[in-house]
Coordinates of C-alpha atoms and ligand atoms in Angstrom, one line a residue:
X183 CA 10.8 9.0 -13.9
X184 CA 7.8 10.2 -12.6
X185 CA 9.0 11.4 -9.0
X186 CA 11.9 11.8 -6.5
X187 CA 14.1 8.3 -6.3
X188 CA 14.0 7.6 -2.4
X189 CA 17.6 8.5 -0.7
X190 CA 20.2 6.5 1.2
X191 CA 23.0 7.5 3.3
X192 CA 24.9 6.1 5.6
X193 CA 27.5 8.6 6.3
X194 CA 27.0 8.3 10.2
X195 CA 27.9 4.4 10.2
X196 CA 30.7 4.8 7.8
X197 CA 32.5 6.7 10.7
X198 CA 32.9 3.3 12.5
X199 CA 34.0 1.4 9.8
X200 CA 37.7 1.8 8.0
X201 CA 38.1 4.5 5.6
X202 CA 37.5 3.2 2.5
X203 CA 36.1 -0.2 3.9
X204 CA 33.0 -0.1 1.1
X205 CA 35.4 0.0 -2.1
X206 CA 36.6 -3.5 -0.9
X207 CA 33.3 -5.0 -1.4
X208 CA 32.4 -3.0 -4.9
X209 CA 33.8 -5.9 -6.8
X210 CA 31.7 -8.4 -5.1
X211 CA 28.8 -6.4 -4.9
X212 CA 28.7 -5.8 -8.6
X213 CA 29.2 -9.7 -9.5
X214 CA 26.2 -9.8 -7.3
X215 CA 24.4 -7.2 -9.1
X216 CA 25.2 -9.1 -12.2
X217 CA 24.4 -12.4 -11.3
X218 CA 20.7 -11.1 -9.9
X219 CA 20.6 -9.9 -13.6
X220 CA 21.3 -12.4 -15.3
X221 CA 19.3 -14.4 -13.7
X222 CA 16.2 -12.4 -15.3
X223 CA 17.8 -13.8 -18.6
X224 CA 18.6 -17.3 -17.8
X225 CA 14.7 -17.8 -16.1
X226 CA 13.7 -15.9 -19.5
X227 CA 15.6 -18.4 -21.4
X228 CA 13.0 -21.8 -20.7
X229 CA 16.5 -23.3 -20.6
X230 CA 17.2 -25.6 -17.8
X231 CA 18.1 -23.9 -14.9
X232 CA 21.1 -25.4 -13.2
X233 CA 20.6 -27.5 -9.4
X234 CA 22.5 -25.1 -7.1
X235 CA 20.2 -22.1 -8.9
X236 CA 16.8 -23.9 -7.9
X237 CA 14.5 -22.3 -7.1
X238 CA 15.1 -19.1 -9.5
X239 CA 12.2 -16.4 -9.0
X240 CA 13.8 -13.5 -10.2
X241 CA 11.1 -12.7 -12.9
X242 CA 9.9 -9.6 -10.2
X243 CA 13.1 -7.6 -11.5
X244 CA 11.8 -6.7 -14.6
X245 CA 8.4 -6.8 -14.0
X246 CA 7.3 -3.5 -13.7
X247 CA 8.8 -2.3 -16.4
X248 CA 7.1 -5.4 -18.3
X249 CA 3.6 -4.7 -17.1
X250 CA 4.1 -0.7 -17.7
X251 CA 5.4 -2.0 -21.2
X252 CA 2.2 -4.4 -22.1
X253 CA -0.1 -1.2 -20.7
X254 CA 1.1 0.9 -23.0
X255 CA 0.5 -1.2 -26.0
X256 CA -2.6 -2.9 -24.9
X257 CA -4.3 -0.3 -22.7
X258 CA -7.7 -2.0 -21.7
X259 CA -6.9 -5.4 -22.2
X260 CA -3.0 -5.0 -20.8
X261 CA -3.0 -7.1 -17.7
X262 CA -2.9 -3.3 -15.1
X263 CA -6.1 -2.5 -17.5
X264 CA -8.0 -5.6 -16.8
X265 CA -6.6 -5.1 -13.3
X266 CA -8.1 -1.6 -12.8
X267 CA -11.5 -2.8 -14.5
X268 CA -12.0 -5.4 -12.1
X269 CA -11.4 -3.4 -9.2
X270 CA -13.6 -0.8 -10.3
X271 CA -16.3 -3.4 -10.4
X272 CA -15.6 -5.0 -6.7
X273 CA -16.0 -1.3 -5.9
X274 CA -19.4 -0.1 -7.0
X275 CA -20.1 -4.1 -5.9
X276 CA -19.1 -4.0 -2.5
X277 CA -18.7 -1.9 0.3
X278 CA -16.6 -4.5 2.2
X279 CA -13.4 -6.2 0.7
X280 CA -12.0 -9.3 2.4
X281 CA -8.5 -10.2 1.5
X282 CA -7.5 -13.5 2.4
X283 CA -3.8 -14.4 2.5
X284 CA -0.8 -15.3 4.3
X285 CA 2.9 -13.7 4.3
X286 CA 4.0 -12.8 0.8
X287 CA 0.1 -13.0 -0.5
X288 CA -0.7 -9.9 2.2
X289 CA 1.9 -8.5 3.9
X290 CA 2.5 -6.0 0.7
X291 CA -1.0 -5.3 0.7
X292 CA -1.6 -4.7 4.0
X293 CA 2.2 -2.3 4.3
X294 CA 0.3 -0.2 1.3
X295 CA -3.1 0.2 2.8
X296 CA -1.2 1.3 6.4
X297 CA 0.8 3.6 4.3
X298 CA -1.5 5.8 2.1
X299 CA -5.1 5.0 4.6
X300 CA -5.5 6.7 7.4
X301 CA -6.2 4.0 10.0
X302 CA -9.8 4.9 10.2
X303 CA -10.1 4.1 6.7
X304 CA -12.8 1.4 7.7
X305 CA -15.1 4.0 10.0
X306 CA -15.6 6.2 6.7
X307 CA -18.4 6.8 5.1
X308 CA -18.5 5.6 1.4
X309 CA -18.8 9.0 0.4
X310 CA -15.4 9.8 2.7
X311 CA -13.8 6.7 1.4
X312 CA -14.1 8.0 -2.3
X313 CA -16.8 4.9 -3.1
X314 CA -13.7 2.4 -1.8
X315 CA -14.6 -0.3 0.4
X316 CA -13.4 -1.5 3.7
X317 CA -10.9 -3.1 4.1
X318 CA -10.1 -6.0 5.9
X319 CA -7.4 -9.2 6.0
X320 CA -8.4 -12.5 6.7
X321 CA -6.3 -15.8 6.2
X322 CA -3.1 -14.9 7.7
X323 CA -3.5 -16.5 11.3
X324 CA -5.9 -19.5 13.0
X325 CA -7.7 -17.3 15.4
X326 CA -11.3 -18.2 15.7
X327 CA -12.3 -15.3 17.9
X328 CA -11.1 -12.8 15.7
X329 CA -12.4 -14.3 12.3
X330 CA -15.7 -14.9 14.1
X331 CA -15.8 -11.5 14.8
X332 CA -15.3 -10.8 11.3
X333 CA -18.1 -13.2 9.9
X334 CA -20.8 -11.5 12.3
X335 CA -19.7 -7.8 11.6
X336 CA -20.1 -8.6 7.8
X337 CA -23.2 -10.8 8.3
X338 CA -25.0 -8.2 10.4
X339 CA -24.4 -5.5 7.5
X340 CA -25.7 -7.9 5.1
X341 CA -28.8 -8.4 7.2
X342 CA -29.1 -4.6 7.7
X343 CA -28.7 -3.6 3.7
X344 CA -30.4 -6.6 2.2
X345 CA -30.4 -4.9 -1.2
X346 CA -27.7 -2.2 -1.1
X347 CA -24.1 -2.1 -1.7
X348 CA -23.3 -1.4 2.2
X349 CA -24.3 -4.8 2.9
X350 CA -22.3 -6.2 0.2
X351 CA -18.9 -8.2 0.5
X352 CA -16.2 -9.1 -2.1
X353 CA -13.7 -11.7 -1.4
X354 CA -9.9 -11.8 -2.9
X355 CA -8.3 -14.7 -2.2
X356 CA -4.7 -15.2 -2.3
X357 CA -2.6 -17.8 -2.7
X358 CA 0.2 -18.9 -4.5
X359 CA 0.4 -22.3 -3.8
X360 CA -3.3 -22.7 -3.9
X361 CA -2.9 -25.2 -0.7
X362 CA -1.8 -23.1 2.2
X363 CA -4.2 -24.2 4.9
X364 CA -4.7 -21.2 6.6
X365 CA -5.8 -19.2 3.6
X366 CA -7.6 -22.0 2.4
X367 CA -9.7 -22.6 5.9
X368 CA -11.0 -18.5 6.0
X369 CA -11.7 -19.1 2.1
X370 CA -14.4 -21.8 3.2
X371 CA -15.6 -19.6 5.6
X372 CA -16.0 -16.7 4.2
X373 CA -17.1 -18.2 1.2
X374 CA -20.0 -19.6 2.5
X375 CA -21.4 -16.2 3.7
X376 CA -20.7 -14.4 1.2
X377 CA -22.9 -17.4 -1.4
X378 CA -25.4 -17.4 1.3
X379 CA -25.9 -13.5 1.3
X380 CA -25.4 -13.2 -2.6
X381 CA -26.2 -16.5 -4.5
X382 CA -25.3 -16.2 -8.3
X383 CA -23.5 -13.0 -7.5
X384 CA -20.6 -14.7 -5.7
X385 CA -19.5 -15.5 -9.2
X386 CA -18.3 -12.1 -9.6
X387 CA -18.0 -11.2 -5.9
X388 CA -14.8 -13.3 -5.6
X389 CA -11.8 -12.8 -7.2
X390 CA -9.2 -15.6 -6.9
X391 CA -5.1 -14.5 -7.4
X392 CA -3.2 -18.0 -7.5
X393 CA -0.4 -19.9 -9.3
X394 CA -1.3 -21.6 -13.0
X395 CA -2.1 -25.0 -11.1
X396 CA -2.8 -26.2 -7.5
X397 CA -6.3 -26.4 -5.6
X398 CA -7.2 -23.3 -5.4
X399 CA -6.8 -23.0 -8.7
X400 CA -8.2 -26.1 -9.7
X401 CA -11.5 -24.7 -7.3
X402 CA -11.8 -21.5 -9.2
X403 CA -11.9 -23.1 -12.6
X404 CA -14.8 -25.8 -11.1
X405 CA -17.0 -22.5 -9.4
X406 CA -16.6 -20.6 -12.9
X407 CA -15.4 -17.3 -11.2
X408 CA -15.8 -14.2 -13.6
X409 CA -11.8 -12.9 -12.6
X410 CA -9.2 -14.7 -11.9
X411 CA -5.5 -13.5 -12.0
X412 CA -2.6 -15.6 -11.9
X413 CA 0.6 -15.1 -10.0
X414 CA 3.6 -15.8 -12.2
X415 CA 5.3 -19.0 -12.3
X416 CA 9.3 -17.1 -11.8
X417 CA 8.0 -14.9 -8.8
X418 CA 7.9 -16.2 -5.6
X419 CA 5.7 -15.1 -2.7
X420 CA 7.2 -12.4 -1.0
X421 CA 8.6 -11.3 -4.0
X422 CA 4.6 -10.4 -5.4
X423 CA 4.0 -7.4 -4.3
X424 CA 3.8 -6.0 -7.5
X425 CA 2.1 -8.9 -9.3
X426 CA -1.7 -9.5 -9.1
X427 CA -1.1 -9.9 -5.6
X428 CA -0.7 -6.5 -4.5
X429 CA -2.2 -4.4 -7.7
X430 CA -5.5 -5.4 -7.5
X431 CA -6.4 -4.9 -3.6
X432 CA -4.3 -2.2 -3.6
X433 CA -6.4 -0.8 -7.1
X434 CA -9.4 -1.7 -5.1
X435 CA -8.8 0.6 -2.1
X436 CA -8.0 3.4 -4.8
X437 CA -4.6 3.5 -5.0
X438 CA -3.0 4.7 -8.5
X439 CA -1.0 1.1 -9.7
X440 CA 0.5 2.9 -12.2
X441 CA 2.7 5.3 -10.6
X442 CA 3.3 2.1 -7.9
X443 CA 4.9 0.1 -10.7
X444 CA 6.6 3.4 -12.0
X445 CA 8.5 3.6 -9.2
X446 CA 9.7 0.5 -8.7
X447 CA 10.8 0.5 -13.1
X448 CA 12.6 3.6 -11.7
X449 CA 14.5 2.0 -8.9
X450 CA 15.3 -1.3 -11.2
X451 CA 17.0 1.3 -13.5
X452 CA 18.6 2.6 -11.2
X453 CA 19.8 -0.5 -9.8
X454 CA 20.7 -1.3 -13.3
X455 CA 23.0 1.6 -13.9
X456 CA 23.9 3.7 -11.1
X457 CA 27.7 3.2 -10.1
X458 CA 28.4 1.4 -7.3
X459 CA 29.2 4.2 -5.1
X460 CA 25.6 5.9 -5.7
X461 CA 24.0 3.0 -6.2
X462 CA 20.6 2.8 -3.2
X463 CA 20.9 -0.8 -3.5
X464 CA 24.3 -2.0 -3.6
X465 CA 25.1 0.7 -0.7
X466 CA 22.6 -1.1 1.2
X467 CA 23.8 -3.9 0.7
X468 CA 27.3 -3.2 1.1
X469 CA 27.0 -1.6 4.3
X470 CA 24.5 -4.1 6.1
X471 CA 27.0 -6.7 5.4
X472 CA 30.1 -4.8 6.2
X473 CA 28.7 -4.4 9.9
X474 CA 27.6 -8.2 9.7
X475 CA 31.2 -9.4 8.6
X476 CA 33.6 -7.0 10.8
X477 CA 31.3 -6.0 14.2
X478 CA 29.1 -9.7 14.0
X479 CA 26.0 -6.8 13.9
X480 CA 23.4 -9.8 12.9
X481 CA 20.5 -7.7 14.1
X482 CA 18.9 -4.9 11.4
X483 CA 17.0 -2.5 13.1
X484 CA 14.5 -1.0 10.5
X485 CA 13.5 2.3 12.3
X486 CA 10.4 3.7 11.2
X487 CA 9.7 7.2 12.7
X488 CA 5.8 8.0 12.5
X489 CA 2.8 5.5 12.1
X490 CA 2.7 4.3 8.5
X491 CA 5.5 2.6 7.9
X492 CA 5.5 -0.5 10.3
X493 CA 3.7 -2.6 8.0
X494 CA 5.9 -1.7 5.1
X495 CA 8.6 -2.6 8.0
X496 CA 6.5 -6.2 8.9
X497 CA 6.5 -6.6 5.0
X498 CA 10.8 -6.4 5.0
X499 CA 11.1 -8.6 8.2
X500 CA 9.7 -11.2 6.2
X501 CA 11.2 -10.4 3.2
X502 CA 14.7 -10.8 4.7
X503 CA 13.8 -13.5 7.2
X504 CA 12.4 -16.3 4.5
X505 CA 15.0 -15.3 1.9
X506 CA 18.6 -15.1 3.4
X507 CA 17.8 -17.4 6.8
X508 CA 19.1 -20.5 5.7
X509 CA 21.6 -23.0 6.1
X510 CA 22.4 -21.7 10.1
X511 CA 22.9 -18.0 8.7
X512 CA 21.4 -14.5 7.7
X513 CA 20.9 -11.3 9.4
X514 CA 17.7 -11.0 11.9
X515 CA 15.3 -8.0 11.0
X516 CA 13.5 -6.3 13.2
X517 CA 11.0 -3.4 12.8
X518 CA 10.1 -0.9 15.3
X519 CA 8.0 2.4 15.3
X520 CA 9.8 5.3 17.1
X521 CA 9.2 7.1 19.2
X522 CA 6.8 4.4 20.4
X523 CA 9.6 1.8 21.0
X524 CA 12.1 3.9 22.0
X525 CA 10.0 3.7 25.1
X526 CA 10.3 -0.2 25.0
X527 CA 13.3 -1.3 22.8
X528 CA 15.2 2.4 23.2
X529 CA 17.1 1.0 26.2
X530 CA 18.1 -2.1 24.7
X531 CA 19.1 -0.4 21.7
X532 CA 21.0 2.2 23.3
X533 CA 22.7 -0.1 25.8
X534 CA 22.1 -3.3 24.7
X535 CA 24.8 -6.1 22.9
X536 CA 26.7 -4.7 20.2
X537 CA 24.8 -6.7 17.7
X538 CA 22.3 -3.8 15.7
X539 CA 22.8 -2.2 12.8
X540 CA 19.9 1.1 13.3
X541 CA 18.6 1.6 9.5
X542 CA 15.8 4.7 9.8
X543 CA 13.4 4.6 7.3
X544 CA 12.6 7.8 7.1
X545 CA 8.6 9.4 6.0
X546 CA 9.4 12.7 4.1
X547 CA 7.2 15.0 3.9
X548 CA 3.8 14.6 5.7
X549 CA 0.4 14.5 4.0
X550 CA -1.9 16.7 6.2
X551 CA -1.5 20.3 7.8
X552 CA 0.3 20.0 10.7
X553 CA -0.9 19.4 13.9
X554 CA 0.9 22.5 16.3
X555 CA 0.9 22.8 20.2
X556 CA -1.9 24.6 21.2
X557 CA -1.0 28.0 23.5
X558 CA -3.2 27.2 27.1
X559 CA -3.5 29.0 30.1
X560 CA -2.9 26.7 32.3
X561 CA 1.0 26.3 32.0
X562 CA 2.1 23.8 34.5
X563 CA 3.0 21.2 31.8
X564 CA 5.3 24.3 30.8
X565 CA 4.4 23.3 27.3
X566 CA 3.8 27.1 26.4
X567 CA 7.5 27.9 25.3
X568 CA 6.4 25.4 22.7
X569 CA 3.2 26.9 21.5
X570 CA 2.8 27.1 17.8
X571 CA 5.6 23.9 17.1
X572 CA 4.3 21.8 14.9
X573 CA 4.7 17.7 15.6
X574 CA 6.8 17.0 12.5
X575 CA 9.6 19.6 14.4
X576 CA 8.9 17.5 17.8
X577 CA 9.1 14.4 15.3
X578 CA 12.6 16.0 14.0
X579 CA 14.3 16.7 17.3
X580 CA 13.4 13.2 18.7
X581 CA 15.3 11.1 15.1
X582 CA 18.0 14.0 15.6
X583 CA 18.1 13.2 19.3
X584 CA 18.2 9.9 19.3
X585 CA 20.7 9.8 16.2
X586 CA 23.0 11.6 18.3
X587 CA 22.6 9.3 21.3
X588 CA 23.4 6.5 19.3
X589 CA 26.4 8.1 17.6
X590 CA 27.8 9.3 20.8
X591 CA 28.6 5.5 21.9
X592 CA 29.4 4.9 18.3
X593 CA 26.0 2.4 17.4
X594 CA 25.8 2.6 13.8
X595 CA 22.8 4.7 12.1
X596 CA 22.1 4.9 8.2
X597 CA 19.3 6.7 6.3
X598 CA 16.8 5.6 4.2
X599 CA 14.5 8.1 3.0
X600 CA 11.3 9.0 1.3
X601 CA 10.8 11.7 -0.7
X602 CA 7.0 11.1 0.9
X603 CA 4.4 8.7 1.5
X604 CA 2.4 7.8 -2.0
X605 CA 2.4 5.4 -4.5
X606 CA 5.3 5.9 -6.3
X607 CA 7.5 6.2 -3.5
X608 CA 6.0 2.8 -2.0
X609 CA 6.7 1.2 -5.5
X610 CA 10.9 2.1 -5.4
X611 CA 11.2 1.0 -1.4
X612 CA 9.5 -2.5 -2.0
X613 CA 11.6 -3.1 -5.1
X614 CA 14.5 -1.7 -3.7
X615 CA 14.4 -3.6 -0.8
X616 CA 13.4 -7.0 -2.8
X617 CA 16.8 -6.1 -5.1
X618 CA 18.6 -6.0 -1.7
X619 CA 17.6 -9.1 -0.6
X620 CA 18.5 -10.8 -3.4
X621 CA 21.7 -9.1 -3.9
X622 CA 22.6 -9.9 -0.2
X623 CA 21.9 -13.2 -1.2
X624 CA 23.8 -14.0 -4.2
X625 CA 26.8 -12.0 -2.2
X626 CA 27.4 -14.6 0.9
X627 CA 26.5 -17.6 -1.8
X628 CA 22.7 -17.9 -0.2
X629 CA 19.7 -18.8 -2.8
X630 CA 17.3 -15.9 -1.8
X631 CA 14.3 -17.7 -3.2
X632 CA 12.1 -21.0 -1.5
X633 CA 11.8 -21.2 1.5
X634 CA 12.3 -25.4 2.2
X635 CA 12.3 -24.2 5.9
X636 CA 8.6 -23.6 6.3
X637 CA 7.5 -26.8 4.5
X638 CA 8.5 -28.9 8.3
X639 CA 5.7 -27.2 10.9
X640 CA 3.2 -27.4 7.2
X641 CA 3.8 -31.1 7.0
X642 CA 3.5 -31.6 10.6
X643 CA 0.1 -29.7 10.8
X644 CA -1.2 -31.6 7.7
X645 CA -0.4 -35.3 9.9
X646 CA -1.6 -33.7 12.9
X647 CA -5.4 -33.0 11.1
X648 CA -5.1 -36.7 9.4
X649 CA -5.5 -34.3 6.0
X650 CA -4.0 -35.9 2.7
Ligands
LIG739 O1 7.4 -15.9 0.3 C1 6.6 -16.9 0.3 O2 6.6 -17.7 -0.6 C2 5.7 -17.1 1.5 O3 5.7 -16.1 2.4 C3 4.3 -17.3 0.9 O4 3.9 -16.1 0.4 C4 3.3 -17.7 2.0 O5 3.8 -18.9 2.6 C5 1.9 -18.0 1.4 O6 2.0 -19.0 0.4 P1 0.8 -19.2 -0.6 O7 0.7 -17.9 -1.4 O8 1.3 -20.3 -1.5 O9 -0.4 -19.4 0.1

């Protein structure tokens, strides 16, 4: 293990359930933990996979460890070495990365690059940025305005550095299906400026991720693209992350993908082995449903203290939302960034329906020096008293604080927390959390993977365009 495991405890929620209420749901929780296991093997089989199973994506739980495996005997040509080559190369090519996607084929990305950029990553210099590009996501919405905005910024650079790096953009475009309209609509456009700006070079200035057939895969092989990676048949969408999908932006804004699929190997381990009662995941699990089953709590607050986390927050909502919302059931997630919400959702929280179960997902340690209070001497604000505090204390007495108010009219809090924000850490929460999920699911008897849900307003759009 290369670093701290991340830390759960939900020893302020347990008060307000019966004593001993999580040993009655060990033996279900470990078929569960079974089941999501041995669904690795049966998808690993080629065997048929039986009706009520379909669709079976669990080929993200070993993962990591099979991608750290194939880099260790194959180095450069593994699939993480061919990974971190091309990246290298849309790096000294480009000073401005597009990533086009939608859900599952971003939101990972975009919860990494919130977490370990600051957020003014993009008004760097290259020489700040560590010769990284900018950064920017495209393809997850239909909003003209903001995409035109987008075309302009990266055409007026283009006109401005006519033979330079700055005014050069790379394009990664993501999508599993290949037909997602969205994605596929911002892949037009910024195709076309990026071929009108760099002729031949667009060969190697886009880099399609996308399943083994579909359009846009069928569109890559016709424009001869030097890379393209493919997204693995038994891992669905939002289960990704830690495919193609997420390693090569995230090895293209720098980020070490090694120590990202480290941890998550160390969390599947763990979630392999650790007894039920120390188990991250099957605690998780065990207690999210518990307050589901006996206090009807069908809302889970993720409650991210600082700024980094939301995204990685965003990134669960959907997680949960598309995998265990089915058939009239499943628990709503909801992320929020304290204290900024406690000044909009604190009240509802605090005094609201009965219905939340608080989960803090908690930063660690922070990056930078602290910022303190400065001493002034003008002491009207009466801030002097707290000269020389630094914000993570103020950050510490407001989770404390509001802990205890919740506690005090017995709303249920758990812990979940990082040892700090990097790679590694990043790596054990998504897995951890996609484990959950899936746990959750085969618990209540709900198929965590497809999402037949979505395909209705898709269908509808389609007819409503006359597209076939
Ligand atoms: O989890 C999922 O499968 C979805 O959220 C997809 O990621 C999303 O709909 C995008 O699909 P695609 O990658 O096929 O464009």
């Amino acid at each position: 293990m290369a670093g701290e495991l991340l830390k759960y405890s939900a020893e302020a929620a347990l008060k307000l359930l019966p004593a001993g209420r999580l040993a009655l749901l060990k033996d279900g929780l470990l078929a569960a933990r079974d089941e999501a296991l041995n669904d690795v093997e049966l998808w690993q089989s080629g065997g048929a996979i039986p009706e009520a199973k379909q669709p079976l994506d669990a080929g993200f739980i070993q993962w990591p460890e099979e991608l750290l495996a194939d880099l260790r005997a194959n180095k450069d040509t593994s699939l993480v070495g061919r990974l971190e080559a091309c990246a290298a190369r849309l790096q000294a090519a480009a000073d401005s990365l597009v990533v086009l996607g939608i859900g599952g084929s971003y939101m990972g990305m975009r919860a990494m690059f919130e977490a370990l950029r600051t957020p003014f990553h993009n008004e760097m210099t290259r020489a700040q940025r560590n010769g990284t590009p900018r950064l920017y996501f495209e393809g997850w919405n239909v909003d003209s305005d903001q995409q035109k905005v987008l075309l302009n910024l990266l055409d007026q650079r283009a006109a401005a550095n006519p033979n330079s790096v700055d005014g050069r953009t790379a394009l990664i475009v993501i999508s599993k299906s290949g037909g997602t309209l969205e994605t596929a609509v911002a892949f037009r456009t910024f195709r076309e400026l990026v071929e009108r700006h760099h002729g031949q070079d667009a060969q190697s200035l886009i880099v399609p991720i996308t399943g083994e057939a579909g359009r846009l895969r069928s569109l890559s092989n016709a424009a001869g693209y030097k890379d393209v990676f493919s997204i693995p048949d038994g891992i669905g969408g939002r289960f990704s992350v830690l495919t193609a999908v997420g390693l090569l932006p995230a090895a293209a804004a720098g980020f070490n993908i090694r120590a990202l699929l480290q941890g998550a190997a160390d969390m599947t381990e763990h979630f392999r082995t650790a007894p039920y009662e120390s188990n991250v995941v099957l605690q998780y699990v065990a207690v999210g449903h518990a307050f589901e089953q006996d206090a009807g709590m069908t809302c889970r607050i993720l409650s991210t203290w600082g700024s980094k986390l939301e995204a990685a927050g965003l990134w669960y909502d959907q997680l949960l939302s598309e995998s265990l919302g089915k058939h009239e059931r499943g628990a709503t997630p909801l992320t929020v960034v304290n204290t900024r919400d406690l000044h909009s959702r604190g009240q509802q929280h605090q005094e609201g329906r009965r219905d939340k179960l608080i989960t803090n997902l908690l930063p660690g340690a922070p990056q930078q020096i602290p910022v303190t209070v400065p001493q002034h001497h003008l002491d009207q604000d009466k801030l002097n008293q707290l000269a020389g505090t630094t914000m993570p204390r103020i950050l510490q007495a407001a989770i404390d604080g509001t802990n205890q108010a919740y506690a005090d009219d017995r709303r249920p809090t758990a812990d979940l927390v990082l040892p700090t924000i990097n790679e590694h850490a990043l790596g054990q929460l998504f897995q951890m959390l996609m484990l959950a999920t899936v746990v959750e699911g085969r618990l209540v008897g709900t198929n965590p993977y497809g999402q037949p849900g979505v395909e209705a307003y898709k269908k509808n759009m389609q007819a409503n365009l006359g597209l076939k």
